[in-house]
Amino acid sequence: MSGIDARNIMESAVRRELFGPAPDEAGSGKPLDTSAGSLHFESWPETRGLWFDEATGEEILTDTEPLRRYGIGVLYPRGSATRIVPAESTAGISGLPTDDQIRDVEPALGLVDDVTFARQDSDTDDFDLSDANSFLPSAMAISFRARVAAEQSLQVSASFAYYQKVPVHIAGSSREWWLRRPVTMSATIHAETLLESTKELFSLDAESSSPQEQVHPQLQAYSRPVPGDPDPACRLVTVVLVNTSVGSGSAAALLQAGFEIRPTSGAQIEAYPEPDAAGESGSEEASIALLYRHKQTYAIGHGCAADWDEPEGGSAAAVRADPLPVYEVPSLTPDVYRQDERGQRVPVQVSMHSLASGSKDGHQQIDTVLGLYASWIEDRRQEIGNLPERYRDAAEDHVELCSGALARMRSGQKLIVENKNAARAFRLANEAMLYQQIRSNLPTRKVSLDKNGIVEVAGPAPEAVRKPGIGNWRPFQIAFLLAVAGTDVADAGLK
């Protein structure tokens, strides 16, 4: 089994435990005929173990009710959550900017149909559905930017499950078990509907995979123009899955809830409009906007995470609401490589042994590291003129910061060359680190006490021989040492 296989198993187990069964999951345990509407057992031992419905293969919960069994992807019935008294019919939705300035959003509190909206003061850039943000949420939603011209549309597909009570009679006693009933819903949002509906939440005419009277889910949507975009076909759209069931408890809840939106007939889902985060020169927002300018957002979530398929040609094939998102962090390495005179890719390293002995090789290796860093900084400097205007100040700040770091490294390098005390301390530090790496790989010896209580170590001490592959600084490590040595050299009196 590979590491990726093991990780996938763990991921599936966590999702199964917290979210619930996967759509294609086979029934576990023993089959049970529930068509009669109730179950009868002669004794308690007969009820033990896992059960699933014989006709559908769906799970049957026997020991606990659904709301105690699962805690993620749950939409509670209307009235379960504390709700806000409505003020106006318009509402601020997370990420939907004003017409004048994307960053400044000042929505009113409000209730539209069955979904309440409220301002979230913890983040002035984000205003969530209060039903999706409450302790017992009854709605989840995602917002995205769509370009939907005439005769184009968006296809919405939602899935969830509700759990049906099954009376169980066991040796004269009565209990309640819960049978899972999965449901899918689909709806189409046509371009005409998006263009006609402005700043109003409207219900979608959804088709359901199976009729159900126990719960009452609804798909709703909200549409408005994109500020600054003259194309009327370009819209900011929010799609909501809301549980409008009246009641309480597991019987009225939606579980394993989620939905997906796909553009059809040539419609496109484009990158979500970002706030003008360039800000003042030197600000963190400006720095982040520059560094992540190629990582665009295609949807934002309300009461859930937003996910999307990898965009092709600037358009995402689908966006979705995911209550339990997963992200694979790219594998990174601290190693730096260069091409040698033969065109071979070789790692950039600095030998501790060479630095400990004070040889020229070690300092030439340091020169290589600092030279490569200087070349990289110059490459970034040359790129500034090709950047959009709003990124240039931040790019210049980055280059200046990097140049300052390089200056400290060169100052540290000069110190360990010209100052005798610093040079000796640097050689001893390298020798200590070298032998620490060597000795940490030596075989251990057995230690015991003799009859007089004196410690005895078995066998001769292993020879500390330097082996290939150890005793080298990575570029970032030696760069850090030099930068520390070069900081405030003059103030320390080391000239």
mmCIF file of N, CA, C and O in Angstrom, residues 55-149:
data_model
loop_
_atom_site.group_PDB
_atom_site.id
_atom_site.type_symbol
_atom_site.label_atom_id
_atom_site.label_comp_id
_atom_site.label_asym_id
_atom_site.label_seq_id
_atom_site.Cartn_x
_atom_site.Cartn_y
_atom_site.Cartn_z
ATOM 1 N N ALA A 55 -33.975 -3.474 0.428
ATOM 2 C CA ALA A 55 -34.418 -2.987 -0.877
ATOM 3 C C ALA A 55 -33.502 -1.916 -1.447
ATOM 4 O O ALA A 55 -33.256 -1.881 -2.645
ATOM 5 N N THR A 56 -32.995 -1.043 -0.604
ATOM 6 C CA THR A 56 -32.227 0.109 -1.089
ATOM 7 C C THR A 56 -30.733 0.030 -0.777
ATOM 8 O O THR A 56 -29.941 0.766 -1.382
ATOM 9 N N GLY A 57 -30.342 -0.816 0.157
ATOM 10 C CA GLY A 57 -28.940 -0.891 0.572
ATOM 11 C C GLY A 57 -28.522 0.230 1.498
ATOM 12 O O GLY A 57 -27.333 0.356 1.823
ATOM 13 N N GLU A 58 -29.467 1.068 1.935
ATOM 14 C CA GLU A 58 -29.133 2.208 2.788
ATOM 15 C C GLU A 58 -29.006 1.775 4.248
ATOM 16 O O GLU A 58 -29.640 0.814 4.691
ATOM 17 N N GLU A 59 -28.202 2.548 4.988
ATOM 18 C CA GLU A 59 -27.924 2.205 6.374
ATOM 19 C C GLU A 59 -29.150 2.382 7.265
ATOM 20 O O GLU A 59 -30.054 3.177 6.966
ATOM 21 N N ILE A 60 -29.161 1.638 8.351
ATOM 22 C CA ILE A 60 -30.168 1.779 9.391
ATOM 23 C C ILE A 60 -29.422 2.059 10.694
ATOM 24 O O ILE A 60 -28.578 1.262 11.123
ATOM 25 N N LEU A 61 -29.723 3.200 11.296
ATOM 26 C CA LEU A 61 -29.104 3.547 12.574
ATOM 27 C C LEU A 61 -29.932 2.937 13.703
ATOM 28 O O LEU A 61 -31.133 3.188 13.809
ATOM 29 N N THR A 62 -29.281 2.164 14.541
ATOM 30 C CA THR A 62 -30.001 1.444 15.588
ATOM 31 C C THR A 62 -29.676 1.936 16.992
ATOM 32 O O THR A 62 -30.507 1.796 17.896
ATOM 33 N N ASP A 63 -28.500 2.495 17.194
ATOM 34 C CA ASP A 63 -28.075 2.855 18.552
ATOM 35 C C ASP A 63 -28.247 4.328 18.871
ATOM 36 O O ASP A 63 -28.276 4.706 20.043
ATOM 37 N N THR A 64 -28.295 5.182 17.875
ATOM 38 C CA THR A 64 -28.387 6.613 18.121
ATOM 39 C C THR A 64 -29.116 7.270 16.969
ATOM 40 O O THR A 64 -29.127 6.748 15.847
ATOM 41 N N GLU A 65 -29.716 8.415 17.244
ATOM 42 C CA GLU A 65 -30.447 9.107 16.186
ATOM 43 C C GLU A 65 -29.474 9.876 15.300
ATOM 44 O O GLU A 65 -28.346 10.187 15.691
ATOM 45 N N PRO A 66 -29.895 10.238 14.087
ATOM 46 C CA PRO A 66 -28.980 10.837 13.102
ATOM 47 C C PRO A 66 -28.270 12.098 13.576
ATOM 48 O O PRO A 66 -27.084 12.280 13.315
ATOM 49 N N LEU A 67 -28.959 13.014 14.261
ATOM 50 C CA LEU A 67 -28.337 14.263 14.676
ATOM 51 C C LEU A 67 -27.296 14.059 15.766
ATOM 52 O O LEU A 67 -26.463 14.947 15.996
ATOM 53 N N ARG A 68 -27.318 12.953 16.435
ATOM 54 C CA ARG A 68 -26.256 12.620 17.381
ATOM 55 C C ARG A 68 -25.137 11.827 16.700
ATOM 56 O O ARG A 68 -24.005 11.825 17.164
ATOM 57 N N ARG A 69 -25.456 11.192 15.610
ATOM 58 C CA ARG A 69 -24.456 10.379 14.912
ATOM 59 C C ARG A 69 -23.575 11.222 13.995
ATOM 60 O O ARG A 69 -22.360 10.989 13.913
ATOM 61 N N TYR A 70 -24.151 12.195 13.298
ATOM 62 C CA TYR A 70 -23.400 12.987 12.328
ATOM 63 C C TYR A 70 -23.486 14.471 12.677
ATOM 64 O O TYR A 70 -24.545 14.950 13.122
ATOM 65 N N GLY A 71 -22.393 15.184 12.467
ATOM 66 C CA GLY A 71 -22.355 16.587 12.846
ATOM 67 C C GLY A 71 -21.955 17.540 11.752
ATOM 68 O O GLY A 71 -21.932 18.751 11.965
ATOM 69 N N ILE A 72 -21.609 17.045 10.563
ATOM 70 C CA ILE A 72 -21.180 17.901 9.460
ATOM 71 C C ILE A 72 -22.099 17.675 8.271
ATOM 72 O O ILE A 72 -22.511 16.547 7.990
ATOM 73 N N GLY A 73 -22.410 18.748 7.552
ATOM 74 C CA GLY A 73 -23.303 18.640 6.404
ATOM 75 C C GLY A 73 -24.755 18.522 6.800
ATOM 76 O O GLY A 73 -25.560 17.958 6.049
ATOM 77 N N VAL A 74 -25.118 19.087 7.967
ATOM 78 C CA VAL A 74 -26.482 19.006 8.482
ATOM 79 C C VAL A 74 -27.180 20.342 8.274
ATOM 80 O O VAL A 74 -26.636 21.401 8.602
ATOM 81 N N LEU A 75 -28.377 20.305 7.738
ATOM 82 C CA LEU A 75 -29.252 21.472 7.663
ATOM 83 C C LEU A 75 -30.450 21.211 8.564
ATOM 84 O O LEU A 75 -31.251 20.295 8.309
ATOM 85 N N TYR A 76 -30.544 21.993 9.620
ATOM 86 C CA TYR A 76 -31.595 21.796 10.609
ATOM 87 C C TYR A 76 -32.914 22.373 10.115
ATOM 88 O O TYR A 76 -32.938 23.258 9.239
ATOM 89 N N PRO A 77 -34.023 21.918 10.662
ATOM 90 C CA PRO A 77 -35.319 22.440 10.219
ATOM 91 C C PRO A 77 -35.487 23.897 10.619
ATOM 92 O O PRO A 77 -34.863 24.385 11.557
ATOM 93 N N ARG A 78 -36.328 24.585 9.893
ATOM 94 C CA ARG A 78 -36.602 25.996 10.165
ATOM 95 C C ARG A 78 -37.127 26.152 11.586
ATOM 96 O O ARG A 78 -37.992 25.399 12.036
ATOM 97 N N GLY A 79 -36.559 27.112 12.294
ATOM 98 C CA GLY A 79 -36.975 27.338 13.673
ATOM 99 C C GLY A 79 -36.026 26.754 14.682
ATOM 100 O O GLY A 79 -36.083 27.086 15.862
ATOM 101 N N SER A 80 -35.099 25.870 14.237
ATOM 102 C CA SER A 80 -34.138 25.307 15.172
ATOM 103 C C SER A 80 -33.093 26.329 15.577
ATOM 104 O O SER A 80 -32.612 26.340 16.694
ATOM 105 N N ALA A 81 -32.715 27.203 14.619
ATOM 106 C CA ALA A 81 -31.663 28.184 14.888
ATOM 107 C C ALA A 81 -32.268 29.495 15.347
ATOM 108 O O ALA A 81 -33.398 29.842 15.033
ATOM 109 N N THR A 82 -31.507 30.235 16.123
ATOM 110 C CA THR A 82 -31.906 31.572 16.520
ATOM 111 C C THR A 82 -31.892 32.467 15.294
ATOM 112 O O THR A 82 -30.905 32.542 14.591
ATOM 113 N N ARG A 83 -32.983 33.171 15.063
ATOM 114 C CA ARG A 83 -33.096 33.936 13.828
ATOM 115 C C ARG A 83 -33.143 35.426 14.134
ATOM 116 O O ARG A 83 -33.529 35.864 15.209
ATOM 117 N N ILE A 84 -32.803 36.243 13.161
ATOM 118 C CA ILE A 84 -32.736 37.686 13.302
ATOM 119 C C ILE A 84 -34.026 38.308 12.785
ATOM 120 O O ILE A 84 -34.551 37.914 11.745
ATOM 121 N N VAL A 85 -34.525 39.275 13.506
ATOM 122 C CA VAL A 85 -35.743 39.949 13.073
ATOM 123 C C VAL A 85 -35.463 40.725 11.797
ATOM 124 O O VAL A 85 -34.498 41.495 11.735
ATOM 125 N N PRO A 86 -36.257 40.550 10.761
ATOM 126 C CA PRO A 86 -35.951 41.198 9.487
ATOM 127 C C PRO A 86 -36.139 42.706 9.555
ATOM 128 O O PRO A 86 -36.942 43.223 10.305
ATOM 129 N N ALA A 87 -35.346 43.399 8.700
ATOM 130 C CA ALA A 87 -35.475 44.848 8.618
ATOM 131 C C ALA A 87 -35.943 45.250 7.221
ATOM 132 O O ALA A 87 -36.988 45.840 7.056
ATOM 133 N N GLU A 88 -35.165 44.924 6.195
ATOM 134 C CA GLU A 88 -35.502 45.273 4.830
ATOM 135 C C GLU A 88 -35.495 44.011 3.986
ATOM 136 O O GLU A 88 -35.046 42.957 4.403
ATOM 137 N N SER A 89 -35.948 44.149 2.747
ATOM 138 C CA SER A 89 -36.005 42.991 1.866
ATOM 139 C C SER A 89 -34.699 42.726 1.153
ATOM 140 O O SER A 89 -34.538 41.697 0.526
ATOM 141 N N THR A 90 -33.759 43.670 1.213
ATOM 142 C CA THR A 90 -32.455 43.427 0.614
ATOM 143 C C THR A 90 -31.504 42.931 1.676
ATOM 144 O O THR A 90 -31.714 43.127 2.862
ATOM 145 N N ALA A 91 -30.417 42.297 1.258
ATOM 146 C CA ALA A 91 -29.521 41.680 2.218
ATOM 147 C C ALA A 91 -28.122 41.605 1.672
ATOM 148 O O ALA A 91 -27.928 41.460 0.476
ATOM 149 N N GLY A 92 -27.139 41.674 2.554
ATOM 150 C CA GLY A 92 -25.744 41.520 2.148
ATOM 151 C C GLY A 92 -25.358 40.067 2.171
ATOM 152 O O GLY A 92 -25.611 39.362 3.137
ATOM 153 N N ILE A 93 -24.770 39.605 1.119
ATOM 154 C CA ILE A 93 -24.329 38.223 1.032
ATOM 155 C C ILE A 93 -22.817 38.215 0.950
ATOM 156 O O ILE A 93 -22.225 39.072 0.300
ATOM 157 N N SER A 94 -22.206 37.261 1.579
ATOM 158 C CA SER A 94 -20.751 37.200 1.655
ATOM 159 C C SER A 94 -20.106 37.375 0.295
ATOM 160 O O SER A 94 -20.371 36.635 -0.634
ATOM 161 N N GLY A 95 -19.244 38.385 0.204
ATOM 162 C CA GLY A 95 -18.470 38.567 -1.007
ATOM 163 C C GLY A 95 -19.141 39.367 -2.096
ATOM 164 O O GLY A 95 -18.519 39.670 -3.101
ATOM 165 N N LEU A 96 -20.416 39.727 -1.939
ATOM 166 C CA LEU A 96 -21.078 40.504 -2.975
ATOM 167 C C LEU A 96 -20.782 41.980 -2.733
ATOM 168 O O LEU A 96 -21.292 42.576 -1.799
ATOM 169 N N PRO A 97 -19.939 42.617 -3.581
ATOM 170 C CA PRO A 97 -19.518 43.992 -3.325
ATOM 171 C C PRO A 97 -20.559 45.008 -3.760
ATOM 172 O O PRO A 97 -21.481 44.712 -4.515
ATOM 173 N N THR A 98 -20.400 46.242 -3.277
ATOM 174 C CA THR A 98 -21.274 47.324 -3.698
ATOM 175 C C THR A 98 -20.891 47.775 -5.096
ATOM 176 O O THR A 98 -19.835 47.436 -5.614
ATOM 177 N N ASP A 99 -21.749 48.585 -5.698
ATOM 178 C CA ASP A 99 -21.463 49.065 -7.040
ATOM 179 C C ASP A 99 -20.301 50.050 -7.053
ATOM 180 O O ASP A 99 -19.566 50.141 -8.028
ATOM 181 N N ASP A 100 -20.141 50.815 -5.980
ATOM 182 C CA ASP A 100 -19.122 51.867 -5.961
ATOM 183 C C ASP A 100 -17.728 51.339 -5.665
ATOM 184 O O ASP A 100 -16.756 51.733 -6.282
ATOM 185 N N GLN A 101 -17.640 50.437 -4.726
ATOM 186 C CA GLN A 101 -16.314 49.950 -4.334
ATOM 187 C C GLN A 101 -16.456 48.538 -3.807
ATOM 188 O O GLN A 101 -17.236 48.285 -2.900
ATOM 189 N N ILE A 102 -15.708 47.614 -4.374
ATOM 190 C CA ILE A 102 -15.856 46.207 -4.028
ATOM 191 C C ILE A 102 -15.572 45.968 -2.556
ATOM 192 O O ILE A 102 -16.235 45.179 -1.904
ATOM 193 N N ARG A 103 -14.607 46.674 -2.000
ATOM 194 C CA ARG A 103 -14.178 46.381 -0.644
ATOM 195 C C ARG A 103 -15.178 46.854 0.400
ATOM 196 O O ARG A 103 -15.331 46.249 1.450
ATOM 197 N N ASP A 104 -15.861 47.975 0.187
ATOM 198 C CA ASP A 104 -16.730 48.556 1.196
ATOM 199 C C ASP A 104 -18.135 48.011 1.027
ATOM 200 O O ASP A 104 -18.858 48.398 0.119
ATOM 201 N N VAL A 105 -18.527 47.104 1.904
ATOM 202 C CA VAL A 105 -19.845 46.485 1.836
ATOM 203 C C VAL A 105 -20.590 46.816 3.108
ATOM 204 O O VAL A 105 -20.116 46.544 4.197
ATOM 205 N N GLU A 106 -21.752 47.448 2.994
ATOM 206 C CA GLU A 106 -22.536 47.816 4.161
ATOM 207 C C GLU A 106 -23.973 47.344 3.972
ATOM 208 O O GLU A 106 -24.859 48.095 3.618
ATOM 209 N N PRO A 107 -24.247 46.046 4.149
ATOM 210 C CA PRO A 107 -25.599 45.551 3.911
ATOM 211 C C PRO A 107 -26.518 45.811 5.098
ATOM 212 O O PRO A 107 -26.063 46.042 6.213
ATOM 213 N N ALA A 108 -27.804 45.720 4.814
ATOM 214 C CA ALA A 108 -28.788 45.795 5.884
ATOM 215 C C ALA A 108 -29.138 44.405 6.345
ATOM 216 O O ALA A 108 -28.928 43.426 5.644
ATOM 217 N N LEU A 109 -29.664 44.309 7.564
ATOM 218 C CA LEU A 109 -30.189 43.034 8.001
ATOM 219 C C LEU A 109 -31.491 42.784 7.267
ATOM 220 O O LEU A 109 -32.238 43.704 6.959
ATOM 221 N N GLY A 110 -31.785 41.520 7.032
ATOM 222 C CA GLY A 110 -33.035 41.284 6.341
ATOM 223 C C GLY A 110 -33.406 39.829 6.264
ATOM 224 O O GLY A 110 -32.590 38.956 6.484
ATOM 225 N N LEU A 111 -34.644 39.586 5.931
ATOM 226 C CA LEU A 111 -35.148 38.235 5.746
ATOM 227 C C LEU A 111 -35.838 38.196 4.404
ATOM 228 O O LEU A 111 -36.768 38.954 4.159
ATOM 229 N N VAL A 112 -35.351 37.318 3.513
ATOM 230 C CA VAL A 112 -35.968 37.167 2.203
ATOM 231 C C VAL A 112 -36.508 35.749 2.127
ATOM 232 O O VAL A 112 -35.746 34.789 2.229
ATOM 233 N N ASP A 113 -37.811 35.611 1.981
ATOM 234 C CA ASP A 113 -38.448 34.294 2.012
ATOM 235 C C ASP A 113 -38.055 33.594 3.302
ATOM 236 O O ASP A 113 -38.352 34.043 4.400
ATOM 237 N N ASP A 114 -37.334 32.478 3.190
ATOM 238 C CA ASP A 114 -37.019 31.682 4.365
ATOM 239 C C ASP A 114 -35.569 31.781 4.786
ATOM 240 O O ASP A 114 -35.133 31.050 5.652
ATOM 241 N N VAL A 115 -34.792 32.664 4.160
ATOM 242 C CA VAL A 115 -33.368 32.730 4.453
ATOM 243 C C VAL A 115 -33.022 34.094 5.037
ATOM 244 O O VAL A 115 -33.344 35.121 4.453
ATOM 245 N N THR A 116 -32.419 34.110 6.197
ATOM 246 C CA THR A 116 -32.036 35.346 6.858
ATOM 247 C C THR A 116 -30.598 35.681 6.530
ATOM 248 O O THR A 116 -29.755 34.806 6.452
ATOM 249 N N PHE A 117 -30.309 36.981 6.364
ATOM 250 C CA PHE A 117 -28.955 37.429 6.108
ATOM 251 C C PHE A 117 -28.531 38.355 7.234
ATOM 252 O O PHE A 117 -29.347 39.061 7.810
ATOM 253 N N ALA A 118 -27.242 38.395 7.523
ATOM 254 C CA ALA A 118 -26.755 39.293 8.563
ATOM 255 C C ALA A 118 -25.310 39.653 8.331
ATOM 256 O O ALA A 118 -24.560 38.896 7.739
ATOM 257 N N ARG A 119 -24.911 40.812 8.847
ATOM 258 C CA ARG A 119 -23.527 41.240 8.752
ATOM 259 C C ARG A 119 -22.681 40.486 9.761
ATOM 260 O O ARG A 119 -23.085 40.261 10.889
ATOM 261 N N GLN A 120 -21.477 40.106 9.322
ATOM 262 C CA GLN A 120 -20.509 39.446 10.194
ATOM 263 C C GLN A 120 -19.404 40.440 10.515
ATOM 264 O O GLN A 120 -18.549 40.736 9.693
ATOM 265 N N ASP A 121 -19.407 41.007 11.736
ATOM 266 C CA ASP A 121 -18.461 42.055 12.078
ATOM 267 C C ASP A 121 -17.036 41.553 12.201
ATOM 268 O O ASP A 121 -16.103 42.348 12.201
ATOM 269 N N SER A 122 -16.839 40.252 12.328
ATOM 270 C CA SER A 122 -15.482 39.739 12.490
ATOM 271 C C SER A 122 -14.653 39.909 11.234
ATOM 272 O O SER A 122 -13.436 39.869 11.283
ATOM 273 N N ASP A 123 -15.282 40.107 10.096
ATOM 274 C CA ASP A 123 -14.544 40.270 8.839
ATOM 275 C C ASP A 123 -15.331 41.209 7.947
ATOM 276 O O ASP A 123 -16.370 40.852 7.416
ATOM 277 N N THR A 124 -14.846 42.420 7.779
ATOM 278 C CA THR A 124 -15.607 43.412 7.036
ATOM 279 C C THR A 124 -15.700 43.099 5.560
ATOM 280 O O THR A 124 -16.460 43.721 4.843
ATOM 281 N N ASP A 125 -14.918 42.131 5.078
ATOM 282 C CA ASP A 125 -14.987 41.755 3.672
ATOM 283 C C ASP A 125 -15.964 40.619 3.435
ATOM 284 O O ASP A 125 -16.130 40.162 2.322
ATOM 285 N N ASP A 126 -16.626 40.097 4.495
ATOM 286 C CA ASP A 126 -17.419 38.892 4.319
ATOM 287 C C ASP A 126 -18.723 39.012 5.106
ATOM 288 O O ASP A 126 -18.713 39.298 6.295
ATOM 289 N N PHE A 127 -19.848 38.795 4.429
ATOM 290 C CA PHE A 127 -21.141 38.897 5.062
ATOM 291 C C PHE A 127 -21.920 37.630 4.744
ATOM 292 O O PHE A 127 -22.330 37.409 3.621
ATOM 293 N N ASP A 128 -22.094 36.796 5.732
ATOM 294 C CA ASP A 128 -22.625 35.462 5.496
ATOM 295 C C ASP A 128 -24.136 35.398 5.717
ATOM 296 O O ASP A 128 -24.724 36.214 6.418
ATOM 297 N N LEU A 129 -24.720 34.360 5.143
ATOM 298 C CA LEU A 129 -26.092 34.013 5.455
ATOM 299 C C LEU A 129 -26.152 33.650 6.934
ATOM 300 O O LEU A 129 -25.463 32.758 7.384
ATOM 301 N N SER A 130 -27.013 34.311 7.688
ATOM 302 C CA SER A 130 -27.051 33.992 9.113
ATOM 303 C C SER A 130 -27.597 32.589 9.344
ATOM 304 O O SER A 130 -27.230 31.915 10.302
ATOM 305 N N ASP A 131 -28.487 32.132 8.474
ATOM 306 C CA ASP A 131 -28.966 30.761 8.598
ATOM 307 C C ASP A 131 -27.836 29.765 8.370
ATOM 308 O O ASP A 131 -27.852 28.663 8.897
ATOM 309 N N ALA A 132 -26.864 30.147 7.544
ATOM 310 C CA ALA A 132 -25.729 29.272 7.295
ATOM 311 C C ALA A 132 -24.654 29.444 8.348
ATOM 312 O O ALA A 132 -23.756 28.619 8.446
ATOM 313 N N ASN A 133 -24.752 30.513 9.142
ATOM 314 C CA ASN A 133 -23.706 30.826 10.111
ATOM 315 C C ASN A 133 -24.167 30.598 11.545
ATOM 316 O O ASN A 133 -23.398 30.793 12.469
ATOM 317 N N SER A 134 -25.417 30.265 11.749
ATOM 318 C CA SER A 134 -25.938 30.108 13.093
ATOM 319 C C SER A 134 -25.495 28.785 13.688
ATOM 320 O O SER A 134 -24.931 27.933 13.018
ATOM 321 N N PHE A 135 -25.785 28.626 14.966
ATOM 322 C CA PHE A 135 -25.353 27.417 15.660
ATOM 323 C C PHE A 135 -26.022 26.176 15.084
ATOM 324 O O PHE A 135 -25.420 25.112 15.018
ATOM 325 N N LEU A 136 -27.262 26.307 14.687
ATOM 326 C CA LEU A 136 -27.984 25.202 14.049
ATOM 327 C C LEU A 136 -28.395 25.668 12.655
ATOM 328 O O LEU A 136 -29.529 26.096 12.439
ATOM 329 N N PRO A 137 -27.505 25.612 11.686
ATOM 330 C CA PRO A 137 -27.784 26.204 10.372
ATOM 331 C C PRO A 137 -28.870 25.459 9.618
ATOM 332 O O PRO A 137 -28.963 24.238 9.654
ATOM 333 N N SER A 138 -29.700 26.226 8.924
ATOM 334 C CA SER A 138 -30.736 25.613 8.080
ATOM 335 C C SER A 138 -30.474 25.864 6.607
ATOM 336 O O SER A 138 -31.272 25.454 5.767
ATOM 337 N N ALA A 139 -29.359 26.544 6.289
ATOM 338 C CA ALA A 139 -29.059 26.833 4.885
ATOM 339 C C ALA A 139 -27.562 26.782 4.659
ATOM 340 O O ALA A 139 -26.765 27.043 5.561
ATOM 341 N N MET A 140 -27.189 26.425 3.437
ATOM 342 C CA MET A 140 -25.816 26.552 2.969
ATOM 343 C C MET A 140 -25.868 27.168 1.575
ATOM 344 O O MET A 140 -26.845 26.984 0.842
ATOM 345 N N ALA A 141 -24.829 27.915 1.216
ATOM 346 C CA ALA A 141 -24.868 28.624 -0.058
ATOM 347 C C ALA A 141 -23.458 28.853 -0.572
ATOM 348 O O ALA A 141 -22.491 28.827 0.185
ATOM 349 N N ILE A 142 -23.350 29.080 -1.866
ATOM 350 C CA ILE A 142 -22.100 29.525 -2.472
ATOM 351 C C ILE A 142 -22.414 30.650 -3.449
ATOM 352 O O ILE A 142 -23.491 30.694 -4.047
ATOM 353 N N SER A 143 -21.457 31.562 -3.561
ATOM 354 C CA SER A 143 -21.577 32.678 -4.504
ATOM 355 C C SER A 143 -20.485 32.572 -5.556
ATOM 356 O O SER A 143 -19.361 32.161 -5.241
ATOM 357 N N PHE A 144 -20.787 32.952 -6.777
ATOM 358 C CA PHE A 144 -19.835 32.849 -7.865
ATOM 359 C C PHE A 144 -20.192 33.864 -8.950
ATOM 360 O O PHE A 144 -21.285 34.449 -8.953
ATOM 361 N N ARG A 145 -19.271 34.041 -9.857
ATOM 362 C CA ARG A 145 -19.456 34.966 -10.973
ATOM 363 C C ARG A 145 -19.715 34.155 -12.234
ATOM 364 O O ARG A 145 -18.927 33.279 -12.589
ATOM 365 N N ALA A 146 -20.824 34.444 -12.896
ATOM 366 C CA ALA A 146 -21.194 33.694 -14.096
ATOM 367 C C ALA A 146 -21.467 34.654 -15.249
ATOM 368 O O ALA A 146 -22.006 35.741 -15.051
ATOM 369 N N ARG A 147 -21.076 34.211 -16.432
ATOM 370 C CA ARG A 147 -21.401 34.951 -17.658
ATOM 371 C C ARG A 147 -22.380 34.083 -18.441
ATOM 372 O O ARG A 147 -22.002 33.076 -19.050
ATOM 373 N N VAL A 148 -23.653 34.471 -18.403
ATOM 374 C CA VAL A 148 -24.721 33.649 -18.960
ATOM 375 C C VAL A 148 -25.504 34.503 -19.959
ATOM 376 O O VAL A 148 -26.323 35.348 -19.576
ATOM 377 N N ALA A 149 -25.258 34.269 -21.230
ATOM 378 C CA ALA A 149 -25.940 35.020 -22.282
ATOM 379 C C ALA A 149 -27.272 34.349 -22.615
ATOM 380 O O ALA A 149 -27.635 33.307 -22.057
#
